[in-house]
Amino acid sequence: MGLRALKIDTLGLAKELENAGIPRPQAEAQIQTTIKVIDMAIEEKLVTKQDLSQGLHLTEEKLMYELSKTENKLLAEIAKLHETDEKLFEKISKLHEADEKLSSSVIELEHKLDKNVISLELSISRSANKLILIVGGMITAAVAILGTLTTVLLKF
């Protein structure tokens, strides 16, 4: 772009320096040197629309690349989560099946125990009845023996 595009009145500046007591050739040299220094600084510091456009384009490309990498990482993590989710679902299903089998087995065992308890109670009841009959018979026999002994003893 340069300072020349800014339309500086170099002749007017040279006259001001000359009026301040600086000889004309020195004043013109100072102004030309100052303009060159400013031109170089401006060329280094100013950015053109094209520079901005290229910079924005590069920045956009970098951002798109980083966004794409991040998106791919996220998709990979989501896929891992889905896989883990499916495995957990399978394990939970297997646990439910095992729980149902276990519940069924417990119910079956409870029924068998109930049958065995009833069978044992019936067996105990029969045994108790037999024992009562036996003890009753023994008592009857003992009473009969005592009665006989008493009769025999009373005859003597």
Coordinates of C-alpha atoms in Angstrom, one line a residue:
M1 CA 0.0 0.0 0.0
G2 CA 2.7 2.5 1.0
L3 CA 2.6 6.0 2.4
R4 CA 2.2 7.4 -1.1
A5 CA -1.3 6.1 -1.3
L6 CA -2.0 8.2 1.8
K7 CA -1.3 11.4 -0.2
I8 CA 1.0 13.3 2.1
D9 CA 2.0 16.8 1.1
T10 CA 5.8 16.3 1.2
L11 CA 6.5 19.7 -0.3
G12 CA 4.4 21.4 2.4
L13 CA 6.3 19.4 5.1
A14 CA 9.7 20.4 3.5
K15 CA 8.7 24.1 3.6
E16 CA 7.7 23.8 7.3
L17 CA 11.1 22.3 8.1
E18 CA 12.8 25.0 6.0
N19 CA 10.8 27.7 7.9
A20 CA 12.1 26.1 11.1
G21 CA 15.6 26.8 10.0
I22 CA 16.6 23.5 8.4
P23 CA 18.2 23.9 4.9
R24 CA 15.9 22.8 2.0
P25 CA 18.0 19.8 0.8
Q26 CA 18.3 18.5 4.4
A27 CA 14.5 19.0 5.0
E28 CA 13.6 17.1 1.7
A29 CA 16.1 14.3 2.6
Q30 CA 14.6 14.0 6.1
I31 CA 11.0 13.8 4.7
Q32 CA 12.0 11.3 2.0
T33 CA 13.8 9.1 4.7
T34 CA 10.9 9.4 7.1
I35 CA 8.4 8.4 4.3
K36 CA 10.6 5.4 3.4
V37 CA 10.7 4.2 7.0
I38 CA 7.0 4.6 7.4
D39 CA 6.4 2.9 4.1
M40 CA 8.5 -0.1 5.2
A41 CA 6.7 -0.2 8.6
I42 CA 3.3 -0.1 6.9
E43 CA 4.2 -2.8 4.4
E44 CA 5.3 -5.0 7.3
K45 CA 2.3 -4.3 9.5
L46 CA -0.7 -3.8 7.3
V47 CA -2.7 -6.8 6.1
T48 CA -4.5 -6.8 2.8
K49 CA -7.9 -8.3 2.1
Q50 CA -6.2 -11.1 0.2
D51 CA -4.0 -11.8 3.3
L52 CA -7.0 -11.8 5.5
S53 CA -8.9 -14.1 3.1
Q54 CA -6.0 -16.5 2.9
G55 CA -5.6 -16.5 6.7
L56 CA -9.2 -17.1 7.2
H57 CA -9.2 -19.9 4.7
L58 CA -6.3 -21.5 6.4
T59 CA -7.9 -21.1 9.8
E60 CA -11.1 -22.5 8.5
E61 CA -9.3 -25.5 7.0
K62 CA -7.5 -26.1 10.4
L63 CA -10.7 -25.8 12.3
M64 CA -12.5 -28.2 9.9
Y65 CA -9.6 -30.7 10.3
E66 CA -9.7 -30.4 14.1
L67 CA -13.5 -30.7 14.0
S68 CA -13.3 -33.7 11.8
K69 CA -10.8 -35.4 14.2
T70 CA -12.9 -34.6 17.2
E71 CA -16.0 -35.9 15.5
N72 CA -14.3 -39.1 14.6
K73 CA -13.1 -39.5 18.2
L74 CA -16.6 -38.9 19.4
L75 CA -18.1 -41.4 17.0
A76 CA -15.5 -44.0 18.0
E77 CA -16.4 -43.4 21.7
I78 CA -20.1 -43.6 21.0
A79 CA -19.5 -46.9 19.1
K80 CA -17.6 -48.2 22.2
L81 CA -20.5 -47.1 24.4
H82 CA -23.0 -48.8 22.2
E83 CA -20.9 -52.0 22.3
T84 CA -20.6 -51.8 26.0
D85 CA -24.3 -51.1 26.3
E86 CA -25.1 -54.2 24.2
K87 CA -22.8 -56.4 26.3
L88 CA -24.4 -55.1 29.5
F89 CA -27.8 -55.7 28.1
E90 CA -26.8 -59.3 27.3
K91 CA -25.4 -59.8 30.8
I92 CA -28.6 -58.4 32.3
S93 CA -30.7 -60.7 30.1
K94 CA -28.6 -63.7 31.2
L95 CA -29.0 -62.6 34.9
H96 CA -32.8 -62.4 34.4
E97 CA -32.8 -65.8 32.9
A98 CA -30.7 -67.2 35.7
D99 CA -32.9 -65.5 38.3
E100 CA -36.0 -67.0 36.7
K101 CA -34.4 -70.5 36.7
L102 CA -33.3 -70.0 40.3
S103 CA -36.8 -68.8 41.3
S104 CA -38.3 -71.8 39.6
S105 CA -35.9 -74.1 41.3
V106 CA -36.6 -72.5 44.7
I107 CA -40.3 -72.9 44.2
E108 CA -39.8 -76.6 43.1
L109 CA -37.6 -77.2 46.2
E110 CA -40.3 -75.6 48.4
H111 CA -42.9 -77.9 47.0
K112 CA -40.7 -80.9 47.5
L113 CA -40.0 -79.8 51.1
D114 CA -43.7 -79.3 51.7
K115 CA -44.4 -82.8 50.4
N116 CA -41.6 -84.3 52.5
V117 CA -42.8 -82.4 55.6
I118 CA -46.3 -83.6 55.1
S119 CA -45.0 -87.2 54.5
L120 CA -42.9 -87.0 57.7
E121 CA -45.8 -85.6 59.7
L122 CA -48.0 -88.4 58.4
S123 CA -45.3 -91.0 59.2
I124 CA -44.8 -89.5 62.7
S125 CA -48.5 -89.5 63.2
R126 CA -48.8 -93.2 62.1
S127 CA -45.8 -94.1 64.3
A128 CA -47.3 -92.3 67.2
N129 CA -50.6 -94.2 66.7
K130 CA -48.7 -97.5 66.6
L131 CA -46.7 -96.5 69.7
I132 CA -49.9 -95.6 71.5
L133 CA -51.4 -99.0 70.5
I134 CA -48.2 -100.8 71.6
V135 CA -48.0 -98.8 74.9
G136 CA -51.7 -99.3 75.4
G137 CA -51.2 -103.1 74.8
M138 CA -48.3 -103.1 77.2
I139 CA -50.2 -101.3 79.8
T140 CA -53.1 -103.6 79.3
A141 CA -50.8 -106.6 79.6
A142 CA -49.1 -105.1 82.6
V143 CA -52.4 -104.5 84.3
A144 CA -53.4 -108.0 83.4
I145 CA -50.1 -109.3 84.8
L146 CA -50.5 -107.2 87.9
G147 CA -54.1 -108.4 88.3
T148 CA -52.9 -112.0 88.0
L149 CA -50.1 -111.5 90.4
T150 CA -52.4 -109.8 92.9
T151 CA -54.8 -112.7 92.6
V152 CA -52.0 -115.2 93.1
L153 CA -50.6 -113.3 96.0
L154 CA -53.9 -112.9 97.6
K155 CA -54.5 -116.7 97.5
F156 CA -51.3 -117.3 99.5

